[in-house]
Amino acid sequence: HDVRPEGIADDRPILLLVGTVEPRKNYEALERIVTPALLADWQVIVAGRPGWQGALAVLDGLTARGVTWLQKASDANLRWLYRNAGIFLTLSHAEGFNMPLVEAGSYGLPVICSDLPIHRSVAPPWARFTSTDVDAEVLRLLLNGAAARPEPEAITRYGERFSWATVCDNIERPLLAIRSA
């Protein structure tokens, strides 16, 4: 069951970022792109616990400018955010996998992500890619172009690609082949 986080308004769509707050996640980019014009059109929500040091002061400063930082979002809060956000944004400098991006895609969210090899591998087909140093004007254009939700069939296909059954099959098949050889 989904639970709406406190402090989320109904007056603007949600631009959602999810992930631990640490330098590689590039929350510093928000200092460039969170403008009064962006905040007039979008609620910028960051759901993530403090991680490695270095980015906490950035988010503290951004909350003073109007960004909402949910440091203790529950799984039920995250489900609500994924179901109700307008767009998912991740501008990481480096990633091992980026599970929040895959979760957002599995919910059918339009995605804007940094152009990293791992994002090219795991992002949904409808994702828009950008540099990690995107500016406010480019982000505005990306937001306008990425706002359409994908077709339900595309969401289903993408979700199946990362389902537990598919992941297990992809691990089990090669192991069984080695065992029988």
PDB file of C-alpha atoms in Angstrom:
ATOM      1  CA  HIS A   1       0.000   0.000   0.000  1.00  0.00           C
ATOM      2  CA  ASP A   2       1.331   3.456  -0.970  1.00  0.00           C
ATOM      3  CA  VAL A   3       1.677   6.332   1.479  1.00  0.00           C
ATOM      4  CA  ARG A   4       1.900   9.932   0.336  1.00  0.00           C
ATOM      5  CA  PRO A   5       4.877  11.652   2.007  1.00  0.00           C
ATOM      6  CA  GLU A   6       4.087  14.708   4.100  1.00  0.00           C
ATOM      7  CA  GLY A   7       4.635  18.090   2.502  1.00  0.00           C
ATOM      8  CA  ILE A   8       3.837  17.105  -1.094  1.00  0.00           C
ATOM      9  CA  ALA A   9       1.528  19.630  -2.760  1.00  0.00           C
ATOM     10  CA  ASP A  10      -1.035  19.016  -5.506  1.00  0.00           C
ATOM     11  CA  ASP A  11      -0.340  22.240  -7.392  1.00  0.00           C
ATOM     12  CA  ARG A  12       2.646  21.122  -9.533  1.00  0.00           C
ATOM     13  CA  PRO A  13       3.994  17.873 -10.941  1.00  0.00           C
ATOM     14  CA  ILE A  14       6.881  16.163  -9.169  1.00  0.00           C
ATOM     15  CA  LEU A  15      10.422  16.082 -10.547  1.00  0.00           C
ATOM     16  CA  LEU A  16      11.783  13.123  -8.571  1.00  0.00           C
ATOM     17  CA  LEU A  17      15.362  12.204  -7.668  1.00  0.00           C
ATOM     18  CA  VAL A  18      16.009   9.074  -5.569  1.00  0.00           C
ATOM     19  CA  GLY A  19      19.249   7.812  -4.115  1.00  0.00           C
ATOM     20  CA  THR A  20      21.687   8.167  -1.270  1.00  0.00           C
ATOM     21  CA  VAL A  21      23.073  11.647  -0.888  1.00  0.00           C
ATOM     22  CA  GLU A  22      26.737  11.420  -1.816  1.00  0.00           C
ATOM     23  CA  PRO A  23      29.102  13.170  -4.238  1.00  0.00           C
ATOM     24  CA  ARG A  24      28.871  10.653  -7.119  1.00  0.00           C
ATOM     25  CA  LYS A  25      25.097  11.238  -7.351  1.00  0.00           C
ATOM     26  CA  ASN A  26      25.826  14.828  -8.496  1.00  0.00           C
ATOM     27  CA  TYR A  27      23.171  16.617  -6.458  1.00  0.00           C
ATOM     28  CA  GLU A  28      25.424  19.648  -7.019  1.00  0.00           C
ATOM     29  CA  ALA A  29      23.804  19.880 -10.472  1.00  0.00           C
ATOM     30  CA  LEU A  30      20.617  20.971  -8.718  1.00  0.00           C
ATOM     31  CA  GLU A  31      22.374  24.191  -7.724  1.00  0.00           C
ATOM     32  CA  ARG A  32      22.514  25.078 -11.455  1.00  0.00           C
ATOM     33  CA  ILE A  33      19.133  23.821 -12.548  1.00  0.00           C
ATOM     34  CA  VAL A  34      16.827  24.632  -9.633  1.00  0.00           C
ATOM     35  CA  THR A  35      15.677  28.103 -10.586  1.00  0.00           C
ATOM     36  CA  PRO A  36      12.577  30.042  -9.541  1.00  0.00           C
ATOM     37  CA  ALA A  37      11.143  29.268 -12.999  1.00  0.00           C
ATOM     38  CA  LEU A  38      11.684  25.504 -12.490  1.00  0.00           C
ATOM     39  CA  LEU A  39      10.123  25.629  -9.027  1.00  0.00           C
ATOM     40  CA  ALA A  40       7.130  27.533 -10.405  1.00  0.00           C
ATOM     41  CA  ASP A  41       6.416  24.572 -12.699  1.00  0.00           C
ATOM     42  CA  TRP A  42       7.746  21.564 -10.725  1.00  0.00           C
ATOM     43  CA  GLN A  43       8.079  20.296  -7.170  1.00  0.00           C
ATOM     44  CA  VAL A  44      11.652  19.051  -6.903  1.00  0.00           C
ATOM     45  CA  ILE A  45      11.682  16.093  -4.515  1.00  0.00           C
ATOM     46  CA  VAL A  46      14.855  14.273  -3.435  1.00  0.00           C
ATOM     47  CA  ALA A  47      14.242  10.988  -1.604  1.00  0.00           C
ATOM     48  CA  GLY A  48      17.469   9.691  -0.133  1.00  0.00           C
ATOM     49  CA  ARG A  49      19.277   9.057   3.075  1.00  0.00           C
ATOM     50  CA  PRO A  50      22.592  10.733   3.800  1.00  0.00           C
ATOM     51  CA  GLY A  51      25.407   8.598   2.415  1.00  0.00           C
ATOM     52  CA  TRP A  52      29.064   9.392   1.961  1.00  0.00           C
ATOM     53  CA  GLN A  53      29.977  12.865   3.122  1.00  0.00           C
ATOM     54  CA  GLY A  54      30.280  15.758   0.740  1.00  0.00           C
ATOM     55  CA  ALA A  55      26.811  16.408  -0.659  1.00  0.00           C
ATOM     56  CA  LEU A  56      24.791  16.977   2.508  1.00  0.00           C
ATOM     57  CA  ALA A  57      25.492  20.725   2.681  1.00  0.00           C
ATOM     58  CA  VAL A  58      24.387  21.063  -0.950  1.00  0.00           C
ATOM     59  CA  LEU A  59      20.979  19.554  -0.217  1.00  0.00           C
ATOM     60  CA  ASP A  60      20.617  21.524   2.984  1.00  0.00           C
ATOM     61  CA  GLY A  61      21.126  24.696   0.914  1.00  0.00           C
ATOM     62  CA  LEU A  62      18.719  23.537  -1.781  1.00  0.00           C
ATOM     63  CA  THR A  63      15.949  22.929   0.743  1.00  0.00           C
ATOM     64  CA  ALA A  64      16.187  26.614   1.645  1.00  0.00           C
ATOM     65  CA  ARG A  65      15.560  27.367  -2.064  1.00  0.00           C
ATOM     66  CA  GLY A  66      12.445  25.162  -2.266  1.00  0.00           C
ATOM     67  CA  VAL A  67      13.680  21.610  -2.899  1.00  0.00           C
ATOM     68  CA  THR A  68      12.013  18.992  -0.687  1.00  0.00           C
ATOM     69  CA  TRP A  69      14.466  16.476   0.779  1.00  0.00           C
ATOM     70  CA  LEU A  70      12.841  13.331   2.174  1.00  0.00           C
ATOM     71  CA  GLN A  71      15.659  11.817   4.227  1.00  0.00           C
ATOM     72  CA  LYS A  72      13.566   9.028   5.717  1.00  0.00           C
ATOM     73  CA  ALA A  73      11.186   8.025   2.929  1.00  0.00           C
ATOM     74  CA  SER A  74       9.683   4.598   3.567  1.00  0.00           C
ATOM     75  CA  ASP A  75       9.127   1.953   0.897  1.00  0.00           C
ATOM     76  CA  ALA A  76       5.442   2.951   0.905  1.00  0.00           C
ATOM     77  CA  ASN A  77       6.456   6.603   0.355  1.00  0.00           C
ATOM     78  CA  LEU A  78       8.755   5.605  -2.531  1.00  0.00           C
ATOM     79  CA  ARG A  79       5.988   3.587  -4.188  1.00  0.00           C
ATOM     80  CA  TRP A  80       3.683   6.615  -3.928  1.00  0.00           C
ATOM     81  CA  LEU A  81       6.360   8.897  -5.385  1.00  0.00           C
ATOM     82  CA  TYR A  82       7.104   6.539  -8.295  1.00  0.00           C
ATOM     83  CA  ARG A  83       3.380   6.236  -9.067  1.00  0.00           C
ATOM     84  CA  ASN A  84       2.697   9.966  -8.820  1.00  0.00           C
ATOM     85  CA  ALA A  85       5.823  11.750 -10.047  1.00  0.00           C
ATOM     86  CA  GLY A  86       5.864  13.458 -13.415  1.00  0.00           C
ATOM     87  CA  ILE A  87       9.507  12.742 -14.310  1.00  0.00           C
ATOM     88  CA  PHE A  88      12.464  10.918 -12.752  1.00  0.00           C
ATOM     89  CA  LEU A  89      15.857  12.639 -12.903  1.00  0.00           C
ATOM     90  CA  THR A  90      19.317  11.223 -12.168  1.00  0.00           C
ATOM     91  CA  LEU A  91      22.483  13.100 -13.075  1.00  0.00           C
ATOM     92  CA  SER A  92      25.066  10.814 -11.448  1.00  0.00           C
ATOM     93  CA  HIS A  93      28.744  11.078 -12.305  1.00  0.00           C
ATOM     94  CA  ALA A  94      29.219   7.344 -11.658  1.00  0.00           C
ATOM     95  CA  GLU A  95      26.975   4.363 -10.938  1.00  0.00           C
ATOM     96  CA  GLY A  96      27.323   0.677 -10.314  1.00  0.00           C
ATOM     97  CA  PHE A  97      23.757  -0.039 -11.454  1.00  0.00           C
ATOM     98  CA  ASN A  98      21.284   2.695 -10.336  1.00  0.00           C
ATOM     99  CA  MET A  99      18.363   0.712  -8.994  1.00  0.00           C
ATOM    100  CA  PRO A 100      16.197   3.847  -8.488  1.00  0.00           C
ATOM    101  CA  LEU A 101      16.403   4.502 -12.247  1.00  0.00           C
ATOM    102  CA  VAL A 102      15.248   0.934 -12.961  1.00  0.00           C
ATOM    103  CA  GLU A 103      12.462   1.238 -10.390  1.00  0.00           C
ATOM    104  CA  ALA A 104      11.291   4.511 -11.969  1.00  0.00           C
ATOM    105  CA  GLY A 105      11.287   2.892 -15.415  1.00  0.00           C
ATOM    106  CA  SER A 106       9.365  -0.094 -14.071  1.00  0.00           C
ATOM    107  CA  TYR A 107       6.666   2.309 -12.909  1.00  0.00           C
ATOM    108  CA  GLY A 108       6.562   3.890 -16.372  1.00  0.00           C
ATOM    109  CA  LEU A 109       7.997   7.225 -15.321  1.00  0.00           C
ATOM    110  CA  PRO A 110       9.549   9.393 -18.001  1.00  0.00           C
ATOM    111  CA  VAL A 111      13.291   9.402 -17.263  1.00  0.00           C
ATOM    112  CA  ILE A 112      16.061  11.942 -17.773  1.00  0.00           C
ATOM    113  CA  CYS A 113      19.484  10.577 -16.880  1.00  0.00           C
ATOM    114  CA  SER A 114      23.159  11.318 -17.251  1.00  0.00           C
ATOM    115  CA  ASP A 115      24.797   9.727 -20.253  1.00  0.00           C
ATOM    116  CA  LEU A 116      26.778   6.952 -18.557  1.00  0.00           C
ATOM    117  CA  PRO A 117      27.486   3.482 -19.981  1.00  0.00           C
ATOM    118  CA  ILE A 118      25.497   1.810 -17.194  1.00  0.00           C
ATOM    119  CA  HIS A 119      22.546   4.125 -17.798  1.00  0.00           C
ATOM    120  CA  ARG A 120      22.660   3.259 -21.508  1.00  0.00           C
ATOM    121  CA  SER A 121      22.442  -0.410 -20.417  1.00  0.00           C
ATOM    122  CA  VAL A 122      19.679  -0.215 -17.824  1.00  0.00           C
ATOM    123  CA  ALA A 123      17.575   2.874 -18.614  1.00  0.00           C
ATOM    124  CA  PRO A 124      14.187   2.325 -20.239  1.00  0.00           C
ATOM    125  CA  PRO A 125      13.932   2.862 -24.011  1.00  0.00           C
ATOM    126  CA  TRP A 126      12.018   6.112 -23.470  1.00  0.00           C
ATOM    127  CA  ALA A 127      14.807   7.690 -21.356  1.00  0.00           C
ATOM    128  CA  ARG A 128      16.373  10.980 -22.399  1.00  0.00           C
ATOM    129  CA  PHE A 129      20.128  11.299 -21.868  1.00  0.00           C
ATOM    130  CA  THR A 130      22.075  14.422 -20.943  1.00  0.00           C
ATOM    131  CA  SER A 131      25.483  15.487 -19.720  1.00  0.00           C
ATOM    132  CA  THR A 132      26.134  15.652 -15.994  1.00  0.00           C
ATOM    133  CA  ASP A 133      26.682  19.412 -16.289  1.00  0.00           C
ATOM    134  CA  VAL A 134      23.257  20.142 -17.791  1.00  0.00           C
ATOM    135  CA  ASP A 135      22.112  23.735 -17.382  1.00  0.00           C
ATOM    136  CA  ALA A 136      18.661  25.093 -16.565  1.00  0.00           C
ATOM    137  CA  GLU A 137      17.719  25.827 -20.198  1.00  0.00           C
ATOM    138  CA  VAL A 138      18.657  22.353 -21.457  1.00  0.00           C
ATOM    139  CA  LEU A 139      16.814  20.759 -18.546  1.00  0.00           C
ATOM    140  CA  ARG A 140      13.704  22.805 -19.391  1.00  0.00           C
ATOM    141  CA  LEU A 141      13.815  21.466 -22.957  1.00  0.00           C
ATOM    142  CA  LEU A 142      14.360  17.917 -21.701  1.00  0.00           C
ATOM    143  CA  LEU A 143      11.444  18.211 -19.272  1.00  0.00           C
ATOM    144  CA  ASN A 144       9.156  19.379 -22.059  1.00  0.00           C
ATOM    145  CA  GLY A 145      10.265  16.538 -24.332  1.00  0.00           C
ATOM    146  CA  ALA A 146      10.230  13.760 -21.727  1.00  0.00           C
ATOM    147  CA  ALA A 147       6.876  14.399 -20.081  1.00  0.00           C
ATOM    148  CA  ALA A 148       4.870  11.835 -22.078  1.00  0.00           C
ATOM    149  CA  ARG A 149       4.354   8.475 -20.404  1.00  0.00           C
ATOM    150  CA  PRO A 150       5.256   5.378 -22.413  1.00  0.00           C
ATOM    151  CA  GLU A 151       2.673   2.889 -23.638  1.00  0.00           C
ATOM    152  CA  PRO A 152       1.638   0.223 -21.086  1.00  0.00           C
ATOM    153  CA  GLU A 153       3.142  -2.560 -23.235  1.00  0.00           C
ATOM    154  CA  ALA A 154       6.550  -0.829 -23.197  1.00  0.00           C
ATOM    155  CA  ILE A 155       6.385  -0.514 -19.411  1.00  0.00           C
ATOM    156  CA  THR A 156       5.505  -4.200 -19.070  1.00  0.00           C
ATOM    157  CA  ARG A 157       8.368  -5.288 -21.360  1.00  0.00           C
ATOM    158  CA  TYR A 158      10.851  -3.110 -19.479  1.00  0.00           C
ATOM    159  CA  GLY A 159       9.618  -4.337 -16.084  1.00  0.00           C
ATOM    160  CA  GLU A 160       9.916  -7.969 -17.187  1.00  0.00           C
ATOM    161  CA  ARG A 161      13.532  -7.377 -18.228  1.00  0.00           C
ATOM    162  CA  PHE A 162      14.439  -6.610 -14.589  1.00  0.00           C
ATOM    163  CA  SER A 163      11.958  -8.889 -12.811  1.00  0.00           C
ATOM    164  CA  TRP A 164      13.270 -11.331 -10.220  1.00  0.00           C
ATOM    165  CA  ALA A 165      12.253 -14.235 -12.459  1.00  0.00           C
ATOM    166  CA  THR A 166      14.278 -12.885 -15.383  1.00  0.00           C
ATOM    167  CA  VAL A 167      17.297 -12.071 -13.222  1.00  0.00           C
ATOM    168  CA  CYS A 168      17.211 -15.559 -11.674  1.00  0.00           C
ATOM    169  CA  ASP A 169      16.898 -17.190 -15.105  1.00  0.00           C
ATOM    170  CA  ASN A 170      19.874 -15.197 -16.362  1.00  0.00           C
ATOM    171  CA  ILE A 171      21.965 -16.423 -13.432  1.00  0.00           C
ATOM    172  CA  GLU A 172      20.628 -19.972 -13.226  1.00  0.00           C
ATOM    173  CA  ARG A 173      20.847 -20.923 -16.932  1.00  0.00           C
ATOM    174  CA  PRO A 174      24.612 -20.397 -17.282  1.00  0.00           C
ATOM    175  CA  LEU A 175      25.264 -22.133 -13.962  1.00  0.00           C
ATOM    176  CA  LEU A 176      23.186 -25.151 -15.001  1.00  0.00           C
ATOM    177  CA  ALA A 177      24.985 -25.251 -18.353  1.00  0.00           C
ATOM    178  CA  ILE A 178      28.367 -25.293 -16.568  1.00  0.00           C
ATOM    179  CA  ARG A 179      27.166 -27.988 -14.191  1.00  0.00           C
ATOM    180  CA  SER A 180      25.922 -30.252 -16.982  1.00  0.00           C
ATOM    181  CA  ALA A 181      29.115 -29.757 -19.014  1.00  0.00           C
TER     182      ALA A 181
END
